Tab-separated table of C-alpha atoms and ligand atoms in Angstrom:
chain	number	residue	atom	x	y	z
M	1	UNK	CA	148.538	130.236	117.277
M	2	UNK	CA	149.115	129.837	112.813
M	3	UNK	CA	147.543	126.782	111.817
M	4	UNK	CA	149.396	126.905	108.672
M	5	UNK	CA	145.788	126.293	106.823
M	6	UNK	CA	145.676	129.864	104.028
M	7	UNK	CA	144.646	128.757	100.992
M	8	UNK	CA	144.149	124.471	101.945
M	9	UNK	CA	141.090	123.458	100.578
M	10	UNK	CA	138.666	120.704	102.329
M	11	UNK	CA	135.354	118.181	101.338
M	12	UNK	CA	133.520	118.129	104.693
M	13	UNK	CA	129.996	116.485	104.715
M	14	UNK	CA	126.924	116.525	106.893
M	15	UNK	CA	128.062	120.666	106.066
M	16	UNK	CA	124.146	121.789	106.561
M	17	UNK	CA	124.751	122.291	110.790
M	18	UNK	CA	125.132	121.161	113.378
M	19	UNK	CA	128.975	120.702	113.857
M	20	UNK	CA	129.370	120.285	110.203
M	21	UNK	CA	128.336	123.679	109.634
M	22	UNK	CA	130.872	125.091	112.933
M	23	UNK	CA	133.755	123.007	111.009
M	24	UNK	CA	132.549	124.796	107.712
M	25	UNK	CA	133.167	128.658	109.511
M	26	UNK	CA	136.392	128.540	111.673
M	27	UNK	CA	138.272	125.949	108.083
M	28	UNK	CA	136.249	129.690	106.234
M	29	UNK	CA	138.000	131.489	109.052
M	30	UNK	CA	141.199	130.594	108.669
M	31	UNK	CA	141.706	130.837	104.973
M	32	UNK	CA	139.917	126.694	103.800
M	33	UNK	CA	138.230	126.879	100.520
M	34	UNK	CA	135.535	124.704	101.791
M	35	UNK	CA	133.170	121.830	99.649
M	36	UNK	CA	130.721	122.179	101.383
M	37	UNK	CA	127.653	118.340	100.952
M	38	UNK	CA	124.729	117.920	102.241
M	39	UNK	CA	121.426	117.333	101.527
M	40	UNK	CA	119.705	120.421	102.172
M	41	UNK	CA	120.068	123.381	99.121
M	42	UNK	CA	118.940	126.181	101.752
M	43	UNK	CA	120.844	125.764	104.476
M	44	UNK	CA	123.829	125.148	101.790
M	45	UNK	CA	123.625	128.215	100.454
M	46	UNK	CA	122.610	129.975	103.347
M	47	UNK	CA	125.821	128.860	104.529
M	48	UNK	CA	127.552	129.901	102.241
M	49	UNK	CA	126.268	133.668	102.161
M	50	UNK	CA	127.315	133.849	106.077
M	51	UNK	CA	131.235	132.331	104.754
M	52	UNK	CA	131.519	134.828	102.185
M	53	UNK	CA	129.853	138.191	104.882
M	54	UNK	CA	132.435	136.693	107.742
M	55	UNK	CA	135.460	135.936	105.440
M	56	UNK	CA	135.084	136.591	101.822
M	57	UNK	CA	135.937	133.570	101.299
M	58	UNK	CA	133.923	132.152	98.995
M	59	UNK	CA	132.982	127.504	99.494
M	60	UNK	CA	132.212	126.026	97.071
M	61	UNK	CA	128.255	124.123	97.864
M	62	UNK	CA	126.838	120.472	96.669
M	63	UNK	CA	123.172	119.136	97.648
M	64	UNK	CA	123.887	115.790	97.638
M	65	UNK	CA	121.385	112.403	99.753
M	66	UNK	CA	124.784	110.565	100.684
M	67	UNK	CA	123.291	107.516	101.202
M	68	UNK	CA	122.249	107.244	97.590
M	69	UNK	CA	124.582	104.376	96.270
M	70	UNK	CA	126.556	106.603	94.293
M	71	UNK	CA	126.412	109.277	96.264
M	72	UNK	CA	129.802	109.233	97.549
M	73	UNK	CA	131.601	109.195	93.742
M	74	UNK	CA	129.075	112.048	92.537
M	75	UNK	CA	130.785	113.962	95.866
M	76	UNK	CA	134.129	112.995	94.844
M	77	UNK	CA	133.284	113.703	91.270
M	78	UNK	CA	132.032	117.372	92.197
M	79	UNK	CA	134.873	117.789	94.637
M	80	UNK	CA	137.652	116.764	92.453
M	81	UNK	CA	136.049	119.069	89.564
M	82	UNK	CA	135.830	121.942	91.969
M	83	UNK	CA	139.017	122.287	93.186
M	84	UNK	CA	142.592	120.908	91.315
M	85	UNK	CA	143.553	119.294	94.771
M	86	UNK	CA	141.685	118.388	97.820
M	87	UNK	CA	144.181	118.544	100.614
M	88	UNK	CA	141.348	118.069	104.160
M	89	UNK	CA	138.681	115.364	103.800
M	90	UNK	CA	136.207	115.502	107.091
M	91	UNK	CA	132.939	113.053	107.129
M	92	UNK	CA	131.131	114.708	109.566
M	93	UNK	CA	127.945	113.083	108.205
M	94	UNK	CA	125.644	111.149	110.447
M	95	UNK	CA	122.896	110.485	112.189
M	96	UNK	CA	121.863	108.756	116.411
M	97	UNK	CA	119.726	105.868	115.057
M	98	UNK	CA	118.182	104.089	117.822
M	99	UNK	CA	116.356	100.461	117.677
M	100	UNK	CA	114.993	97.980	119.250
M	101	UNK	CA	116.584	94.786	120.371
M	102	UNK	CA	114.420	92.817	118.130
M	103	UNK	CA	114.209	95.822	115.062
M	104	UNK	CA	113.843	95.197	111.720
M	105	UNK	CA	116.829	94.788	108.746
M	106	UNK	CA	116.454	98.483	107.630
M	107	UNK	CA	117.622	101.006	110.451
M	108	UNK	CA	120.712	99.206	110.072
M	109	UNK	CA	121.185	98.876	106.369
M	110	UNK	CA	121.230	102.549	106.473
M	111	UNK	CA	122.322	103.444	109.185
M	112	UNK	CA	126.141	101.369	108.930
M	113	UNK	CA	125.977	102.918	105.213
M	114	UNK	CA	125.737	106.188	106.537
M	115	UNK	CA	127.877	106.263	109.546
M	116	UNK	CA	130.627	104.196	107.979
M	117	UNK	CA	130.334	102.729	104.463
M	118	UNK	CA	129.347	106.008	102.848
M	119	UNK	CA	132.352	107.846	104.674
M	120	UNK	CA	134.905	105.389	104.008
M	121	UNK	CA	133.263	104.568	99.723
M	122	UNK	CA	133.738	108.741	99.891
M	123	UNK	CA	137.571	108.510	101.266
M	124	UNK	CA	138.640	105.670	99.031
M	125	UNK	CA	137.326	107.749	96.163
M	126	UNK	CA	139.925	110.974	97.245
M	127	UNK	CA	142.450	109.155	98.177
M	128	UNK	CA	143.914	108.118	94.933
M	129	UNK	CA	144.813	111.644	94.282
M	130	UNK	CA	146.365	112.512	97.798
M	131	UNK	CA	148.272	109.511	97.470
M	132	UNK	CA	150.099	111.145	94.486
M	133	UNK	CA	150.600	114.185	95.228
M	134	UNK	CA	151.897	112.399	99.031
M	135	UNK	CA	149.691	114.710	101.655
M	136	UNK	CA	146.628	115.185	102.536
M	137	UNK	CA	144.208	114.447	105.897
M	138	UNK	CA	141.309	112.667	106.772
M	139	UNK	CA	139.151	113.293	110.119
M	140	UNK	CA	136.233	110.960	110.818
M	141	UNK	CA	133.328	111.589	113.701
M	142	UNK	CA	132.934	108.612	115.827
M	143	UNK	CA	130.754	108.663	118.543
M	144	UNK	CA	130.294	107.319	122.301
M	145	UNK	CA	130.431	104.349	122.518
M	146	UNK	CA	129.030	104.050	126.284
M	147	UNK	CA	125.311	104.136	125.281
M	148	UNK	CA	122.255	103.015	127.591
M	149	UNK	CA	120.753	101.224	124.344
M	150	UNK	CA	121.112	100.579	120.993
M	151	UNK	CA	121.517	103.256	118.342
M	152	UNK	CA	122.911	101.893	115.088
M	153	UNK	CA	125.226	104.784	114.561
M	154	UNK	CA	127.405	104.440	117.225
M	155	UNK	CA	127.885	100.889	115.880
M	156	UNK	CA	129.003	101.774	113.046
M	157	UNK	CA	131.065	104.448	114.117
M	158	UNK	CA	133.490	102.025	115.937
M	159	UNK	CA	133.842	100.413	112.267
M	160	UNK	CA	134.527	103.905	111.995
M	161	UNK	CA	137.118	103.846	114.575
M	162	UNK	CA	138.825	100.515	113.874
M	163	UNK	CA	139.003	101.608	109.576
M	164	UNK	CA	140.771	104.486	110.536
M	165	UNK	CA	142.804	103.574	113.365
M	166	UNK	CA	144.317	100.603	109.819
M	167	UNK	CA	144.392	102.865	107.361
M	168	UNK	CA	146.083	105.647	109.072
M	169	UNK	CA	149.059	102.494	109.039
M	170	UNK	CA	148.682	102.188	105.529
M	171	UNK	CA	148.612	105.569	103.885
M	172	UNK	CA	151.472	106.938	106.171
M	173	UNK	CA	154.594	106.406	103.950
M	174	UNK	CA	152.395	108.861	101.431
M	175	UNK	CA	152.507	111.720	103.541
M	176	UNK	CA	148.791	111.664	104.999
M	177	UNK	CA	147.327	111.446	108.280
M	178	UNK	CA	144.242	110.142	109.426
M	179	UNK	CA	142.236	110.665	113.014
M	180	UNK	CA	139.015	109.984	114.495
M	181	UNK	CA	137.105	113.008	116.282
M	182	UNK	CA	134.858	111.526	119.227
M	183	UNK	CA	132.147	113.547	120.042
M	184	UNK	CA	130.374	113.351	123.453
M	185	UNK	CA	127.189	114.835	123.983
M	186	UNK	CA	127.294	118.124	121.852
M	187	UNK	CA	123.669	120.362	121.341
M	188	UNK	CA	122.917	119.621	117.820
M	189	UNK	CA	119.433	118.224	116.218
M	190	UNK	CA	121.020	114.770	116.132
M	191	UNK	CA	120.435	114.163	119.862
M	192	UNK	CA	117.623	117.126	120.551
M	193	UNK	CA	115.120	114.688	120.297
M	194	UNK	CA	115.870	112.832	122.825
M	195	UNK	CA	116.499	114.856	126.417
M	196	UNK	CA	114.216	117.612	127.290
M	197	UNK	CA	115.540	120.877	129.053
M	198	UNK	CA	115.222	119.090	132.482
M	199	UNK	CA	116.661	116.099	131.396
M	200	UNK	CA	120.005	117.472	129.459
M	201	UNK	CA	120.421	119.155	133.376
M	202	UNK	CA	119.992	116.514	134.930
M	203	UNK	CA	122.014	114.324	132.673
M	204	UNK	CA	124.701	116.556	132.237
M	205	UNK	CA	125.333	116.979	136.685
M	206	UNK	CA	125.313	113.432	136.570
M	207	UNK	CA	127.736	111.886	133.698
M	208	UNK	CA	129.433	115.028	133.109
M	209	UNK	CA	132.044	116.586	134.884
M	210	UNK	CA	132.571	119.974	133.101
M	211	UNK	CA	128.327	119.875	133.578
M	212	UNK	CA	127.013	120.398	130.637
M	213	UNK	CA	127.000	119.538	127.052
M	214	UNK	CA	129.251	120.961	124.246
M	215	UNK	CA	128.295	122.451	121.546
M	216	UNK	CA	129.293	121.975	117.523
M	217	UNK	CA	132.027	124.991	118.211
M	218	UNK	CA	133.811	122.624	120.931
M	219	UNK	CA	133.360	119.799	117.759
M	220	UNK	CA	134.743	122.838	115.269
M	221	UNK	CA	137.779	124.102	117.240
M	222	UNK	CA	139.282	121.130	117.669
M	223	UNK	CA	138.606	119.658	114.232
M	224	UNK	CA	140.614	122.188	112.693
M	225	UNK	CA	143.755	122.114	114.791
M	226	UNK	CA	143.860	117.852	113.964
M	227	UNK	CA	143.207	118.820	109.917
M	228	UNK	CA	146.111	121.661	110.022
M	229	UNK	CA	149.917	121.064	110.454
M	230	UNK	CA	150.059	122.019	113.778
M	231	UNK	CA	148.567	118.817	113.986
M	232	UNK	CA	151.704	117.190	112.191
M	233	UNK	CA	152.575	114.498	113.978
M	234	UNK	CA	148.864	113.627	115.402
M	235	UNK	CA	148.129	110.236	113.324
M	236	UNK	CA	146.169	106.770	114.076
M	237	UNK	CA	144.619	107.935	117.209
M	238	UNK	CA	140.933	108.897	118.230
M	239	UNK	CA	140.516	112.432	119.542
M	240	UNK	CA	137.718	112.706	122.117
M	241	UNK	CA	135.625	115.979	123.434
M	242	UNK	CA	132.931	114.986	126.326
M	243	UNK	CA	133.627	117.428	128.486
M	244	UNK	CA	135.266	114.324	130.711
M	245	UNK	CA	132.126	111.835	130.210
M	246	UNK	CA	133.354	108.606	129.080
M	247	UNK	CA	134.897	106.404	132.218
M	248	UNK	CA	137.378	104.908	131.008
M	249	UNK	CA	140.644	106.869	131.086
M	250	UNK	CA	142.386	105.888	127.164
D	1	NAP	N1	126.116	115.799	118.491
D	1	NAP	C1	126.510	114.828	119.486
D	1	NAP	O1	126.014	114.817	120.334
D	1	NAP	C2	127.183	113.340	118.425
D	1	NAP	C3	128.041	112.357	119.053
D	1	NAP	C4	128.004	111.094	118.501
D	1	NAP	C5	128.432	111.625	117.813
D	1	NAP	N2	127.556	112.349	116.755
D	1	NAP	C6	128.265	113.168	115.242
D	1	NAP	O2	128.699	113.830	115.025
D	1	NAP	C7	128.759	114.298	113.516
D	1	NAP	C8	127.711	116.015	113.438
D	1	NAP	O3	126.853	115.540	114.272
D	1	NAP	P1	125.434	116.986	114.301
D	1	NAP	O4	125.199	115.827	116.149
D	1	NAP	O5	126.042	117.853	114.055
D	1	NAP	O6	124.508	116.307	113.827
D	1	NAP	P2	123.283	117.192	112.682
D	1	NAP	O7	123.071	118.455	113.486
D	1	NAP	O8	122.200	116.114	112.722
D	1	NAP	O9	124.159	117.709	111.604
D	1	NAP	C9	124.192	115.692	110.525
D	1	NAP	C10	124.873	116.764	109.482
D	1	NAP	O10	124.598	115.069	108.318
D	1	NAP	C11	123.695	115.332	107.240
D	1	NAP	N3	123.122	114.372	106.840
D	1	NAP	C12	122.714	113.698	107.640
D	1	NAP	N4	121.851	112.908	106.642
D	1	NAP	C13	122.719	112.274	105.721
D	1	NAP	C14	122.220	111.993	103.782
D	1	NAP	N5	121.968	110.794	104.067
D	1	NAP	N6	123.217	112.425	103.244
D	1	NAP	C15	123.851	114.219	103.053
D	1	NAP	N7	124.169	114.244	104.558
D	1	NAP	C16	123.319	113.773	104.931
D	1	NAP	C17	122.907	116.228	107.790
D	1	NAP	O11	122.283	117.005	106.322
D	1	NAP	P3	120.840	117.154	105.617
D	1	NAP	O12	120.004	117.234	106.584
D	1	NAP	O13	121.459	118.656	105.298
D	1	NAP	O14	121.964	116.250	104.698
D	1	NAP	C18	123.539	117.170	108.400
D	1	NAP	O15	124.497	118.222	107.879
D	1	NAP	C19	127.465	112.795	113.090
D	1	NAP	O16	128.325	111.904	112.450
D	1	NAP	C20	127.384	112.562	114.383
D	1	NAP	O17	126.633	110.768	114.431
D	1	NAP	C21	127.481	113.812	117.749
C-alpha cells in the first residue's frame, strides 16, 4: 500500500531510542523528512547517520530537554526554521513514573509536565501554521491505564487522551486530524527495569493473549499508517497496540 507520505515533513519527540526511534526510521523509509528531537545528542547523531545510510534522506536532529519550561517553544522554533511547513507532529517523548501512594510532589509535577503539558504546549506552538495551511496530523502516544501501581505517566496520558479527543473536535474543520496511539507493553528501556526476563515471560503468558511484549516496530508501523492520508477518515480516536492485553472491549 502506498501511504503517500513521500515529501512530507514530521516532528517526532522522544526520537533517540525506543518507539520514537523506530517511528523516525519508518517515516524516513516512507520518504518523510523528520525533525527528530530528544535530549541525547549522541543517540540522535547515530540515528541521523542510520537514516541517511538507509534512505538517503537527511533528518534534522535537535537535542533539547522538552521538560525545560521553554523546551516546547525552542523545539517549535527550531522545527519551523528547519522546515517551511510541518505536516505531521508525533508527541512521543515520555517516561514511566511509578510513585508511592503518598509520595512527594516533584515526580507528579515532572511527569504531568513531560507526559501532558509539554506535548500540549508543543502542539499549540505548531498548530497555527497547520490551521493556516488547513492540513496537519497530530499523533499522541498515550499509555495503558490498567496498572497495578500508581504511575504518574499513565495519569498524565489519561489527560492527553481527553485533550486529544477535544482537540480533534475543534480542528477537524481545518483538515487537521488528532489521534492517540496507546501501547500495551513494548520492549524498550522505558519498561525493562520493571520486568526481569522471567517476570516478562510469566506476565505475558498470563496477561497478553498474543503471549509476549510488543516491539517498537509494532508501534512504528501503526504510527506511520495513522499519520498517512490512508487514515484520512480516522480522527479523535485511540488506537491500541497491545497484543490483546487490554481487558475491556472498547
Ligand atoms: N514501552 C511501553 O511499553 C510503553 C507503555 C506505555 C506508554 N509508552 C509511551 O510510549 C512513548 C515512548 O516510550 P518508549 O517505551 O519508547 O520509551 P523510551 O525507550 O524510554 O524512550 C523515551 C524517549 O523519550 C525521550 N525523553 C524522555 N524524557 C525526555 C525529556 N525530558 N526531554 C526530551 N526527551 C525526553 C527519551 O530521549 P532522551 O533520553 O534522549 O531525552 C527517549 O527518546 C512514551 O510516551 C511512553 O510513555 C510506552
